[in-house]
mmCIF file of N, CA, C and O in Angstrom:
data_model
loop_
_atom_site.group_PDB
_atom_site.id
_atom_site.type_symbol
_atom_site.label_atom_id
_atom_site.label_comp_id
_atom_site.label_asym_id
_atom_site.label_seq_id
_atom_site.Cartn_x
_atom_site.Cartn_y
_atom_site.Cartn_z
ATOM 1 N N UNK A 958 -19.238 -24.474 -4.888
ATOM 2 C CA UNK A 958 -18.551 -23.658 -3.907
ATOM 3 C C UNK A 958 -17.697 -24.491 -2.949
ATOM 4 O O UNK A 958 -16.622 -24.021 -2.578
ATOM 5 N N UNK A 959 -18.019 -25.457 -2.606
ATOM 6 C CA UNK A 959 -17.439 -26.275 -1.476
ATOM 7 C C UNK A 959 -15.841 -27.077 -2.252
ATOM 8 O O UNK A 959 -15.073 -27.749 -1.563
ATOM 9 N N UNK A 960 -15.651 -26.854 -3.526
ATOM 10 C CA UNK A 960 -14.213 -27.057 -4.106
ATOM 11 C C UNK A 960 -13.353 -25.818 -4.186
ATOM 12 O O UNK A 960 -12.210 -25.721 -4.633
ATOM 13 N N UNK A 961 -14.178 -24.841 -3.635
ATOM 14 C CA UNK A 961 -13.583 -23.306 -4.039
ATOM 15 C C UNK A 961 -12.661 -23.160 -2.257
ATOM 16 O O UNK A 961 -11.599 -22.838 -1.724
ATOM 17 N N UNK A 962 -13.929 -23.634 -2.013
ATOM 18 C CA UNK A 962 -12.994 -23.640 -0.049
ATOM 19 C C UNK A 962 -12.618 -24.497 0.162
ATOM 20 O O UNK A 962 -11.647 -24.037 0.763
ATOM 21 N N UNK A 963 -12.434 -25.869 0.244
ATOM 22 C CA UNK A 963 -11.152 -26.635 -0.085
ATOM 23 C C UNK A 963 -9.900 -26.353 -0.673
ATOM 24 O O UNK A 963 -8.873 -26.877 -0.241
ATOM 25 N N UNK A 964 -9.904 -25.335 -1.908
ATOM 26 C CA UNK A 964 -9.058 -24.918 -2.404
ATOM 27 C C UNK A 964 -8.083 -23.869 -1.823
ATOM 28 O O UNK A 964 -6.852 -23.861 -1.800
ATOM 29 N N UNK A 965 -9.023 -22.960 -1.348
ATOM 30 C CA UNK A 965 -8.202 -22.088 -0.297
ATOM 31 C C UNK A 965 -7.644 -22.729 1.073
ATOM 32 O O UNK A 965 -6.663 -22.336 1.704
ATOM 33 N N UNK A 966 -8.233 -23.477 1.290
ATOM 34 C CA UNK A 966 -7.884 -24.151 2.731
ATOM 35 C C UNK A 966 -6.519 -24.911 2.627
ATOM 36 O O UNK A 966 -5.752 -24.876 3.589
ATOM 37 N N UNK A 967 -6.172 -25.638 1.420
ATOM 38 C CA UNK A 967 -5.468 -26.251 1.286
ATOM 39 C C UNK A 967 -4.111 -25.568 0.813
ATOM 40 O O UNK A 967 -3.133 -26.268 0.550
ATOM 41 N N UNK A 968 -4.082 -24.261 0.719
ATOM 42 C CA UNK A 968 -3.312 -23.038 0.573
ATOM 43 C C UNK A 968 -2.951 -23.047 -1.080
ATOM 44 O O UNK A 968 -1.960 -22.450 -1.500
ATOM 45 N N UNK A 969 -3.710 -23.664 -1.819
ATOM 46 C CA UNK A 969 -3.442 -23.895 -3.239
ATOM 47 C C UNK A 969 -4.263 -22.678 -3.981
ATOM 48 O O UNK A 969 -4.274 -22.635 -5.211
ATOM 49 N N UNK A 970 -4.812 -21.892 -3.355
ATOM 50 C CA UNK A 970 -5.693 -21.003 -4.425
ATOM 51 C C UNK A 970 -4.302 -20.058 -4.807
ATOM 52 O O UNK A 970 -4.384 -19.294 -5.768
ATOM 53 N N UNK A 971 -3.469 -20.111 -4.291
ATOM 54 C CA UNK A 971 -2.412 -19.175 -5.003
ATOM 55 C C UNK A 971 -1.786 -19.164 -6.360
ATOM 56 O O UNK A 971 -1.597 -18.228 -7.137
ATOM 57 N N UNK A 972 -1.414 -20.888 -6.482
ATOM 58 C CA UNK A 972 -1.168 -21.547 -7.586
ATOM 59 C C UNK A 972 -3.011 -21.434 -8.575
ATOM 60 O O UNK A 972 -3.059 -20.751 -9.598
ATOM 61 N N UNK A 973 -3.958 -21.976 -8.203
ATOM 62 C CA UNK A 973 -5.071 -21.309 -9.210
ATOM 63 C C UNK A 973 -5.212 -20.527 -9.686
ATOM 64 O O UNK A 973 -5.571 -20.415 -10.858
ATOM 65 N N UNK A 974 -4.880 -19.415 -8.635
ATOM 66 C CA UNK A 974 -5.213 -17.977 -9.406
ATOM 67 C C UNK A 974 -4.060 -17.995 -10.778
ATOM 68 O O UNK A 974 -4.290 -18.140 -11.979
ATOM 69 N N UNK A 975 -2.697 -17.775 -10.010
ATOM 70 C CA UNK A 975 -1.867 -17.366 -11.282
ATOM 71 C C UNK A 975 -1.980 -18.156 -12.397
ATOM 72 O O UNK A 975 -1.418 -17.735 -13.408
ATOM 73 N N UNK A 976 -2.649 -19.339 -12.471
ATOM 74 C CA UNK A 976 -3.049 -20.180 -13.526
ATOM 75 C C UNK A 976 -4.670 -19.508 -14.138
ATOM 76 O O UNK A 976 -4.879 -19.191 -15.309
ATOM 77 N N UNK A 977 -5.181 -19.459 -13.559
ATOM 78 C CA UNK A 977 -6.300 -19.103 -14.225
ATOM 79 C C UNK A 977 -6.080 -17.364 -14.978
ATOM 80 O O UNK A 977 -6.753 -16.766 -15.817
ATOM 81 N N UNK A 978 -5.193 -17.089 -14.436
ATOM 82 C CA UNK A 978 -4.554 -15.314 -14.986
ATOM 83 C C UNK A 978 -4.575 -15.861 -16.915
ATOM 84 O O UNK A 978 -5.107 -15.581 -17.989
ATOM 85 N N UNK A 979 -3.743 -16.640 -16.387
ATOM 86 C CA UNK A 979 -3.119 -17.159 -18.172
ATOM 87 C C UNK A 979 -4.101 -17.071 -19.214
ATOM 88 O O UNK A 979 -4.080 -16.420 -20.259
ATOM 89 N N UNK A 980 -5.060 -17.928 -18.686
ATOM 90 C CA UNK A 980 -6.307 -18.243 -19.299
ATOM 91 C C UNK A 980 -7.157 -17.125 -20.092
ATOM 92 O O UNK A 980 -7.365 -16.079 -19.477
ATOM 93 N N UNK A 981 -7.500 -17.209 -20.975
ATOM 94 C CA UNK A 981 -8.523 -16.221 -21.901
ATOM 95 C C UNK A 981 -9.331 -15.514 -20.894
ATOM 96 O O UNK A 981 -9.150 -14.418 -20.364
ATOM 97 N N UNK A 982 -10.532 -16.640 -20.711
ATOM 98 C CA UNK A 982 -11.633 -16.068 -19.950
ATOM 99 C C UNK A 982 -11.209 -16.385 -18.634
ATOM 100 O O UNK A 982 -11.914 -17.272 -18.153
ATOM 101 N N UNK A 983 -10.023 -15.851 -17.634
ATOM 102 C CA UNK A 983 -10.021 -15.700 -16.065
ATOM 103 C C UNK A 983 -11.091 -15.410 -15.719
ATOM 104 O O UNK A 983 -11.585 -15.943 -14.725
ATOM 105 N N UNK A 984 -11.434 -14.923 -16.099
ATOM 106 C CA UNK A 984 -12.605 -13.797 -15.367
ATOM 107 C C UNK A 984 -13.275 -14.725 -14.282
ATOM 108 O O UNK A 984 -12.935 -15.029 -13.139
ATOM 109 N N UNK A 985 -14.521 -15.113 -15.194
ATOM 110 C CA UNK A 985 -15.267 -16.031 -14.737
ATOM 111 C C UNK A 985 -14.962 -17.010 -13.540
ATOM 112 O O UNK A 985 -15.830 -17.262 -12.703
ATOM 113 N N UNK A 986 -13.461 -17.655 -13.478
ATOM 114 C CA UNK A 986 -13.013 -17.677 -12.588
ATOM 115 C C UNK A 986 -12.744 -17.593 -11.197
ATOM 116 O O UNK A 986 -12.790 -18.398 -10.267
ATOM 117 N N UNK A 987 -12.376 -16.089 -11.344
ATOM 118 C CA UNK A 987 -12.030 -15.412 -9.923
ATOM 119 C C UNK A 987 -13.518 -14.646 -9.576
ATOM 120 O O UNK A 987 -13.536 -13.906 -8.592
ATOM 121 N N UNK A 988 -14.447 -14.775 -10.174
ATOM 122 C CA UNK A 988 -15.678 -14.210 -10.065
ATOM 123 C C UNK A 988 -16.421 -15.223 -8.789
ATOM 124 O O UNK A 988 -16.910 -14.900 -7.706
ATOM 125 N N UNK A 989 -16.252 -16.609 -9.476
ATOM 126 C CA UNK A 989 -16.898 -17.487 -8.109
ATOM 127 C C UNK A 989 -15.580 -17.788 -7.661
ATOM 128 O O UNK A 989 -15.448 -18.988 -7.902
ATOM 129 N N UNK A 990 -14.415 -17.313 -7.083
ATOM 130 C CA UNK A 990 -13.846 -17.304 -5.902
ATOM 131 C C UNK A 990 -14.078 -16.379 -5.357
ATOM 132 O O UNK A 990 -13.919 -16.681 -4.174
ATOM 133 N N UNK A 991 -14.502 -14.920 -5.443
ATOM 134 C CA UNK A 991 -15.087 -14.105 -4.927
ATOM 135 C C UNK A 991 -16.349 -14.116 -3.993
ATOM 136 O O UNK A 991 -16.618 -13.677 -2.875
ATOM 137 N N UNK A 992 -17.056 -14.886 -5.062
ATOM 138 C CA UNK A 992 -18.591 -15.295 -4.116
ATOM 139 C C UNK A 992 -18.173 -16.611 -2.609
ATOM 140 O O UNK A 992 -18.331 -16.713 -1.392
ATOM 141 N N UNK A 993 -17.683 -17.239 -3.570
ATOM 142 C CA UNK A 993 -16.863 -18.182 -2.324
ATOM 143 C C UNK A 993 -16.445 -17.176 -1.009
ATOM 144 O O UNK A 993 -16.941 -17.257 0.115
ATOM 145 N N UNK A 994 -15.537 -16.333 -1.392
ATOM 146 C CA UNK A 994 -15.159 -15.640 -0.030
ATOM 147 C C UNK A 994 -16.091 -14.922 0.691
ATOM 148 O O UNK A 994 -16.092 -14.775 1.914
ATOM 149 N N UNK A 995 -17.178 -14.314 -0.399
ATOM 150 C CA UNK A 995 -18.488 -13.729 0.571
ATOM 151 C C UNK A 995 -18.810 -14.433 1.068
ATOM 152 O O UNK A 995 -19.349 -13.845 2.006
ATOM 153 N N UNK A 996 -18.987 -15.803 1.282
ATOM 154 C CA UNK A 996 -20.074 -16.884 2.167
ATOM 155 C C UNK A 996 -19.103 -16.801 3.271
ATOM 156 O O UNK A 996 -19.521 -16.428 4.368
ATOM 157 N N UNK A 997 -17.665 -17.149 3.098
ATOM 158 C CA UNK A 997 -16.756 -17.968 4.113
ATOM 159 C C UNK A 997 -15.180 -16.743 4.032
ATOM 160 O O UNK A 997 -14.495 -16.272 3.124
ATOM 161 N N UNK A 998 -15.198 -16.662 5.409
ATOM 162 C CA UNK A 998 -13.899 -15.790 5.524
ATOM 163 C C UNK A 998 -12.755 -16.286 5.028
ATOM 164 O O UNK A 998 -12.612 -17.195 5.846
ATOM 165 N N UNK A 999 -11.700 -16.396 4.208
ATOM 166 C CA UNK A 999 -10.858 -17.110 4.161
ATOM 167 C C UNK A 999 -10.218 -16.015 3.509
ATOM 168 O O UNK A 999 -9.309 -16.337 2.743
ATOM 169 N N UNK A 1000 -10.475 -14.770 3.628
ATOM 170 C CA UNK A 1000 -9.434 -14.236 2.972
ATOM 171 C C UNK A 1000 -8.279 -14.089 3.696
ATOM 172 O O UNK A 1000 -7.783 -13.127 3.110
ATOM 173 N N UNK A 1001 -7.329 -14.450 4.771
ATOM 174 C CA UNK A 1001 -6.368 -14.391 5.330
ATOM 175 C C UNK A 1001 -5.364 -15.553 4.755
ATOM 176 O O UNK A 1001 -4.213 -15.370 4.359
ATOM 177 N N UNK A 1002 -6.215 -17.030 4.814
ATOM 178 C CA UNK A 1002 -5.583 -17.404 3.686
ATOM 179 C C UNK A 1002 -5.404 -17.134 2.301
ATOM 180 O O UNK A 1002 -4.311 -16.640 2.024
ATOM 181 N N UNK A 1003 -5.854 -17.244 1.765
ATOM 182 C CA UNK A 1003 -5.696 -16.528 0.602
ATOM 183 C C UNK A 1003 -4.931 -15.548 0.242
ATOM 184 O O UNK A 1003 -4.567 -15.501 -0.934
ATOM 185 N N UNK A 1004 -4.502 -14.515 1.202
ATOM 186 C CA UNK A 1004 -3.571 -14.021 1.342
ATOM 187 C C UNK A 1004 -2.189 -14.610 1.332
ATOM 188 O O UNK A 1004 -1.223 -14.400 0.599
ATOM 189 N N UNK A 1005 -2.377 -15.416 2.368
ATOM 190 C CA UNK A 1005 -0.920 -15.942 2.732
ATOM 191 C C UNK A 1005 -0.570 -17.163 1.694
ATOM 192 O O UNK A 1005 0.590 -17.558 1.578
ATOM 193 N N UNK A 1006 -1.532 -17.670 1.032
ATOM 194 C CA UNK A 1006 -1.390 -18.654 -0.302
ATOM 195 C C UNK A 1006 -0.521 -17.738 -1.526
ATOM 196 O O UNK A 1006 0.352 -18.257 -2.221
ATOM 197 N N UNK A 1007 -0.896 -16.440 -1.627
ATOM 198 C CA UNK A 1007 -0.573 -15.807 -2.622
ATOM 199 C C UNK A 1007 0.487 -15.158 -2.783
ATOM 200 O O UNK A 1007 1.047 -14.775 -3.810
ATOM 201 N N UNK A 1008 0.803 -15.024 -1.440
ATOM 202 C CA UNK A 1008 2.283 -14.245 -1.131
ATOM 203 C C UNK A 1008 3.290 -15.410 -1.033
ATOM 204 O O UNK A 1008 4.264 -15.298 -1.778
ATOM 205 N N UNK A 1009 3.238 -16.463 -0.285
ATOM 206 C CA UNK A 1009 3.813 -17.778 -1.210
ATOM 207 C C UNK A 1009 4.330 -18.202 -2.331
ATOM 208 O O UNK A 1009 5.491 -18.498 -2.612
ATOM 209 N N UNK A 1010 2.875 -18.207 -3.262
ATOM 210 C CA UNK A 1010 3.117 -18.511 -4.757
ATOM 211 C C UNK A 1010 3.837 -17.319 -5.404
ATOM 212 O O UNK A 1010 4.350 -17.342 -6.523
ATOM 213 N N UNK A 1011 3.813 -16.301 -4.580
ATOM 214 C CA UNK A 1011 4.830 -14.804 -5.535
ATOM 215 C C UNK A 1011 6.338 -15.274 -4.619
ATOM 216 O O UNK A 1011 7.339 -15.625 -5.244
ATOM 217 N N UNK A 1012 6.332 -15.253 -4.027
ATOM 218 C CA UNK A 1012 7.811 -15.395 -3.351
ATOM 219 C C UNK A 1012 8.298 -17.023 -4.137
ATOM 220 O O UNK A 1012 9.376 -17.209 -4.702
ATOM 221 N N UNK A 1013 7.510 -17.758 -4.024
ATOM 222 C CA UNK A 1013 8.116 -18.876 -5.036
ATOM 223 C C UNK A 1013 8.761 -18.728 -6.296
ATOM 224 O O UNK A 1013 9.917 -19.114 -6.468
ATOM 225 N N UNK A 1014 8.042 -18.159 -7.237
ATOM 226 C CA UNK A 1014 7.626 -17.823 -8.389
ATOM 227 C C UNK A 1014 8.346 -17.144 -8.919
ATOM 228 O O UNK A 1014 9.055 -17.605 -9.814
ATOM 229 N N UNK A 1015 8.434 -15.472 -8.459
ATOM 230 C CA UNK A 1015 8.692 -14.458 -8.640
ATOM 231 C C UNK A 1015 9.974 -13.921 -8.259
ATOM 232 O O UNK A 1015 10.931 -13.650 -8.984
ATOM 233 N N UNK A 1016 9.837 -13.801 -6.921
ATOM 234 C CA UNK A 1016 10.814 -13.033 -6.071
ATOM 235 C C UNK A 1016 12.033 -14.142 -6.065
ATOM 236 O O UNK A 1016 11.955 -15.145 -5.355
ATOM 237 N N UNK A 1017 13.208 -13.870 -6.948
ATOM 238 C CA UNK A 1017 14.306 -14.097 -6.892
ATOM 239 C C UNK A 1017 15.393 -13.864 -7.708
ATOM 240 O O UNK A 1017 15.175 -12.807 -8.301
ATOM 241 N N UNK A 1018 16.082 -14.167 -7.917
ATOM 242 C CA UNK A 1018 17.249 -13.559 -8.349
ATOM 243 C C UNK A 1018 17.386 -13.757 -10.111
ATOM 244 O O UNK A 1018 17.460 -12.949 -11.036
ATOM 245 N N UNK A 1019 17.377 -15.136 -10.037
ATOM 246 C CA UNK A 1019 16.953 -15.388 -11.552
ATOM 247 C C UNK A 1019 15.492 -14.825 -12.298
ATOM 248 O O UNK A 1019 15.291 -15.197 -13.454
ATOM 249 N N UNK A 1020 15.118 -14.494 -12.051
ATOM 250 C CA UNK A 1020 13.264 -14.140 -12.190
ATOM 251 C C UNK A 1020 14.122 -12.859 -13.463
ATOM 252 O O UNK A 1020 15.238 -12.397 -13.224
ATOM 253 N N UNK A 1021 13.550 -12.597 -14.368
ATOM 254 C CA UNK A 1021 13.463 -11.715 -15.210
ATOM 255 C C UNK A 1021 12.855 -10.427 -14.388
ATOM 256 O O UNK A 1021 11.931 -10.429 -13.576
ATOM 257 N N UNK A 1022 13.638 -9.356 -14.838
ATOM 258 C CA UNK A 1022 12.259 -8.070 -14.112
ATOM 259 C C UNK A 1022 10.788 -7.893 -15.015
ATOM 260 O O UNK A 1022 9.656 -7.618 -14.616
ATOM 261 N N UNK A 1023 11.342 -8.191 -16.489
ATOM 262 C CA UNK A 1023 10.059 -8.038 -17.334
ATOM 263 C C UNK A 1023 8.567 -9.026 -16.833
ATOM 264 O O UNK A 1023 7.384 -8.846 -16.546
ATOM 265 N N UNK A 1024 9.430 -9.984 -16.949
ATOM 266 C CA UNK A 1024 8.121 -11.311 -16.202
ATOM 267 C C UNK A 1024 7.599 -10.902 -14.887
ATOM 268 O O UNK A 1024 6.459 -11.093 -14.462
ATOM 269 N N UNK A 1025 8.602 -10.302 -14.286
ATOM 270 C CA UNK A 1025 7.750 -9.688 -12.385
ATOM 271 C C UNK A 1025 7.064 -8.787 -12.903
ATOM 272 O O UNK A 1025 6.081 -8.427 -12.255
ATOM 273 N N UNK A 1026 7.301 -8.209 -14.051
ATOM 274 C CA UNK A 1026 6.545 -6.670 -13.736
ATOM 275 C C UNK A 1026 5.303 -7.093 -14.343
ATOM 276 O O UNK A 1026 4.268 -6.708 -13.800
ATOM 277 N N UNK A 1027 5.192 -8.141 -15.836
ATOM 278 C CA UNK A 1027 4.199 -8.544 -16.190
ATOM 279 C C UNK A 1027 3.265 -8.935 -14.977
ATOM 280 O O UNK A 1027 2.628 -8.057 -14.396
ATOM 281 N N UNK A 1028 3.205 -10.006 -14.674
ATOM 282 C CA UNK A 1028 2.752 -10.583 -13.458
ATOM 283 C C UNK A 1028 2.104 -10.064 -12.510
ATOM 284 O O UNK A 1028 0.985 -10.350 -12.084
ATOM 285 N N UNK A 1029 3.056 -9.047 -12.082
ATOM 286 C CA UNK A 1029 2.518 -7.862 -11.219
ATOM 287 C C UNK A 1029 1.005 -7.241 -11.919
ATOM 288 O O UNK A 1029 -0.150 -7.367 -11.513
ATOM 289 N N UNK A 1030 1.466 -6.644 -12.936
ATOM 290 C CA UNK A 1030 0.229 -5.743 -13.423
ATOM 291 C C UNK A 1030 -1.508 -6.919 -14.058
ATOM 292 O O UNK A 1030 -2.729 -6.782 -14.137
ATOM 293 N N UNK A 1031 -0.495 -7.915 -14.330
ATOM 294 C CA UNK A 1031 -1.883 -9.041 -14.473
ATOM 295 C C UNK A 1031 -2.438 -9.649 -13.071
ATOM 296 O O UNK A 1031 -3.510 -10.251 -13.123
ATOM 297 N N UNK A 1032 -1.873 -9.546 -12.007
ATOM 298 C CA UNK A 1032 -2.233 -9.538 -10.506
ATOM 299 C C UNK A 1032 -3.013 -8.043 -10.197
ATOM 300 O O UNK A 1032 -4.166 -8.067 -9.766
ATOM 301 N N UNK A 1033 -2.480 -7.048 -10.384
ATOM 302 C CA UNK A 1033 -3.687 -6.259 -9.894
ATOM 303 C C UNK A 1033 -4.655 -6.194 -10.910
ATOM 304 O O UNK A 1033 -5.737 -6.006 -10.354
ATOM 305 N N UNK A 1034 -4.767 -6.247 -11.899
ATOM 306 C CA UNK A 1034 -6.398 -6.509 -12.887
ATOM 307 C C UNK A 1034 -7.092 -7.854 -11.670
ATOM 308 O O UNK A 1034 -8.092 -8.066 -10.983
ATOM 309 N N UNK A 1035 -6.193 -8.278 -11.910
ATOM 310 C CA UNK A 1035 -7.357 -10.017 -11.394
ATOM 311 C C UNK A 1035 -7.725 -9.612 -9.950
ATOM 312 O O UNK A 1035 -8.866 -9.782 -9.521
ATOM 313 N N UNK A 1036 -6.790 -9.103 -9.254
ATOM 314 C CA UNK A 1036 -6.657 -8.750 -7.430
ATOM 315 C C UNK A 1036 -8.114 -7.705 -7.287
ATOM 316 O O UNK A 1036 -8.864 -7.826 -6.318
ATOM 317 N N UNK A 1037 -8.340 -6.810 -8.261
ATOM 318 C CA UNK A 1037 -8.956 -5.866 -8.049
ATOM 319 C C UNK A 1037 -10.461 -6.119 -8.671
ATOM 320 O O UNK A 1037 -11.450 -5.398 -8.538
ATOM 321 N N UNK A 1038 -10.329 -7.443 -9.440
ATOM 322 C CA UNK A 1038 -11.873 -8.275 -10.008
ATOM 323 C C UNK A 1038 -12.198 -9.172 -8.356
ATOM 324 O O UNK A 1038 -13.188 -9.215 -7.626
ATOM 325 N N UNK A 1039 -11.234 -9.609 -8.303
ATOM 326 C CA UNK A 1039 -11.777 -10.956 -6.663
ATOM 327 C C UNK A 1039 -11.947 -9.861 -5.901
ATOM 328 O O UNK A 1039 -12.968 -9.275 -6.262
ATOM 329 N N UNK A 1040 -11.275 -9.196 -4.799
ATOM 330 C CA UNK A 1040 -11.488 -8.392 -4.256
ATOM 331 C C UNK A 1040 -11.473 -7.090 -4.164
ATOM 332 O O UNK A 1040 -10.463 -6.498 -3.784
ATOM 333 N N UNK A 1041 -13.064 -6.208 -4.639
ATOM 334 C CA UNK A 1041 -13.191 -4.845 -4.978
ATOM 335 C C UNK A 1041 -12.157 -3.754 -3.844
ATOM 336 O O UNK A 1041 -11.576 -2.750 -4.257
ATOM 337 N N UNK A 1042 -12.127 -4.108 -2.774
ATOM 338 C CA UNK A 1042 -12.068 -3.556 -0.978
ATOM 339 C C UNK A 1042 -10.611 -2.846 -1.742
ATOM 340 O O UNK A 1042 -10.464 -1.624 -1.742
ATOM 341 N N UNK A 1043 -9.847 -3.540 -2.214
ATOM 342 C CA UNK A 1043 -8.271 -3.467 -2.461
ATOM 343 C C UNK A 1043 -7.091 -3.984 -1.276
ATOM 344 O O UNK A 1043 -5.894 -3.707 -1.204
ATOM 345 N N UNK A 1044 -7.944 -4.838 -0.404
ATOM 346 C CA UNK A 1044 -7.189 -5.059 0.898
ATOM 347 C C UNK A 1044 -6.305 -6.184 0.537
ATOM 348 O O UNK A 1044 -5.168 -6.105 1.004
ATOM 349 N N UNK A 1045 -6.552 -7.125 -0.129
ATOM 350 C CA UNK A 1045 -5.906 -8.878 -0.825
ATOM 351 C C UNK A 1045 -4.837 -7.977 -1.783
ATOM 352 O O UNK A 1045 -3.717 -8.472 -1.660
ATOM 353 N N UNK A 1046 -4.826 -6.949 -2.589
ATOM 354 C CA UNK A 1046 -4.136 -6.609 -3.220
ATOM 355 C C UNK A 1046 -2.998 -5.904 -2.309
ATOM 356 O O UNK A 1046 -1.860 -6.366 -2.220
ATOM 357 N N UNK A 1047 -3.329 -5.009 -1.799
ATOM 358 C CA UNK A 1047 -2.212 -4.437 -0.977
ATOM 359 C C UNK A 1047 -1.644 -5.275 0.065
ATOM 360 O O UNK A 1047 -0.424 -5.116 0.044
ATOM 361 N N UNK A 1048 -1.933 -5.957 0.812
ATOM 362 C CA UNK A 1048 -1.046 -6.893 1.025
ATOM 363 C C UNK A 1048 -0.223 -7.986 0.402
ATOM 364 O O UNK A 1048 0.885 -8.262 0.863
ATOM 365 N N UNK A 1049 -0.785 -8.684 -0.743
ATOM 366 C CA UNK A 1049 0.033 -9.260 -1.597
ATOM 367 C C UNK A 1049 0.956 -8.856 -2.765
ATOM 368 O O UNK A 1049 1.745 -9.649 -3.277
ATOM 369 N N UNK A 1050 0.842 -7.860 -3.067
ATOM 370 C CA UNK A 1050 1.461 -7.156 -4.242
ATOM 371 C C UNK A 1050 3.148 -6.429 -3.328
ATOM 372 O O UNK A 1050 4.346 -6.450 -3.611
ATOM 373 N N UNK A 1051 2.231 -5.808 -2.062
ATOM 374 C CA UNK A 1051 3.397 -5.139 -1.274
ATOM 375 C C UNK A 1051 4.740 -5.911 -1.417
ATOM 376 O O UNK A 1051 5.769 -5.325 -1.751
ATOM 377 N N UNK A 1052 4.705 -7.042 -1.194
ATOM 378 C CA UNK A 1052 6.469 -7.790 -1.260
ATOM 379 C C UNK A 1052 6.925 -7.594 -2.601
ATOM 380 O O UNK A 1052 8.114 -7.348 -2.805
ATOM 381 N N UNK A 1053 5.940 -7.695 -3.712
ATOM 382 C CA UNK A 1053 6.640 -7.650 -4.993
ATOM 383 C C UNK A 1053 7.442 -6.182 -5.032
ATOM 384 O O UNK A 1053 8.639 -5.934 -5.179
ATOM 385 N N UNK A 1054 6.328 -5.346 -4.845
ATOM 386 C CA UNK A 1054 6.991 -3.940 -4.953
ATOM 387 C C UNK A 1054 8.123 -3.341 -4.368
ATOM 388 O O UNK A 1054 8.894 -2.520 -4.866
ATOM 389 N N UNK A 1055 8.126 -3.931 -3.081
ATOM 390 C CA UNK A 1055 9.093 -3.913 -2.339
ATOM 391 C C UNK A 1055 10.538 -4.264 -3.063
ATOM 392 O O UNK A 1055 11.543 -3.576 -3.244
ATOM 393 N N UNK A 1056 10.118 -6.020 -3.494
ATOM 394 C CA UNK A 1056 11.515 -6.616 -4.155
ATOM 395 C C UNK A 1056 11.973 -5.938 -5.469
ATOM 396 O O UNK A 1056 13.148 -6.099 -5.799
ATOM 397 N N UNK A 1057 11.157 -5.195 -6.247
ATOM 398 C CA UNK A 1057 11.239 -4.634 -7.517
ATOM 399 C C UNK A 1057 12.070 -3.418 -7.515
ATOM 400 O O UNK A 1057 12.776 -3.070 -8.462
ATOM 401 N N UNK A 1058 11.924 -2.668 -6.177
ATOM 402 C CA UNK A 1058 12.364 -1.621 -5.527
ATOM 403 C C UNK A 1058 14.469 -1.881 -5.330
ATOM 404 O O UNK A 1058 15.410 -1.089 -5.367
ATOM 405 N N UNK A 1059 14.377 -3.157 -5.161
ATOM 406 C CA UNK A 1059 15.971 -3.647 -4.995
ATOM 407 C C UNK A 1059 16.370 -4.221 -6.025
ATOM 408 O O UNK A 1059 17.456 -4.799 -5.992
ATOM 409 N N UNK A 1060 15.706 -4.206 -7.026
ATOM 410 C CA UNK A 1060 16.481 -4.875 -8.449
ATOM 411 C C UNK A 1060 17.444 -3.265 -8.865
ATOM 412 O O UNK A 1060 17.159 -2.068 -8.849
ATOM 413 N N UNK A 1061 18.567 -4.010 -9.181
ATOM 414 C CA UNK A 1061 19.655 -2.776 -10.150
ATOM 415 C C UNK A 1061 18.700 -2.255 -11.516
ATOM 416 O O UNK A 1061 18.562 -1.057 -11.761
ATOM 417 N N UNK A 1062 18.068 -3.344 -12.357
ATOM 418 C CA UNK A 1062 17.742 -2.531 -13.392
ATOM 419 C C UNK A 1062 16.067 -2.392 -13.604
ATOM 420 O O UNK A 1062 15.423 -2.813 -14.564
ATOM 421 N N UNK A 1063 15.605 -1.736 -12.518
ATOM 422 C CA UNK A 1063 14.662 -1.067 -12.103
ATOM 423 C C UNK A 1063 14.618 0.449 -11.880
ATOM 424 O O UNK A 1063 15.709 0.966 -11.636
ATOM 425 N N UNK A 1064 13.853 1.020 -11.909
ATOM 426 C CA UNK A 1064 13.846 2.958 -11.283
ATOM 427 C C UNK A 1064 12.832 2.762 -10.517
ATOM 428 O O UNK A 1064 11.769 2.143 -10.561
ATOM 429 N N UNK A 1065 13.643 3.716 -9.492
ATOM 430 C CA UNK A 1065 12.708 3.882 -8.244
ATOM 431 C C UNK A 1065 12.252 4.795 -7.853
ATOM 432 O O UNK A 1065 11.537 4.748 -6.852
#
């Protein structure tokens, strides 16, 4: 556990997660970052790590819409395994949706 909160602290669990998405068995994964966050509050980071790594990542001009939208929907499977509440999800997903909302070849 004590590499799991280092990890968030260091604002890198954003980059983990979307890496561990890739992965076969995520699961397992985001299962003990979950328990991690029950011991220790850090979900604010974690938040703000994740909305980062999507605005890096994601949100821009070159970005494919297919790859955002992928992404997106493999973020709420994983968003909604780490945190049941749905609170980490709705705040981090919100910018995507938002930006998806201003692409031309999108419907809104």
């Amino acid at each position: 556990m004590p590499y799991m909160v280092t990890l968030v602290r260091s604002g890198l669990v954003g980059y983990y997660i979307t890496y561990t998405i890739a992965m076969d068995d995520y699961e397992s994964a985001l299962v003990d970052l979950r328990e991690c966050l029950r011991h220790v509050d850090l979900r604010e980071e974690l938040m703000e790590s994740l909305t980062k790594v999507y605005e890096s990542r994601l949100l821009y001009h070159g970005a494919n819409t297919s790859d955002i939208i992928t992404q997106y929907i493999s973020s709420v499977h994983s968003l909604k395994l780490l945190d049941p509440t749905g609170v980490v999800l709705e705040r981090v997903c919100e910018p995507v949706k938002a930006y998806l909302r201003t692409r031309s070849d999108t419907v809104t």
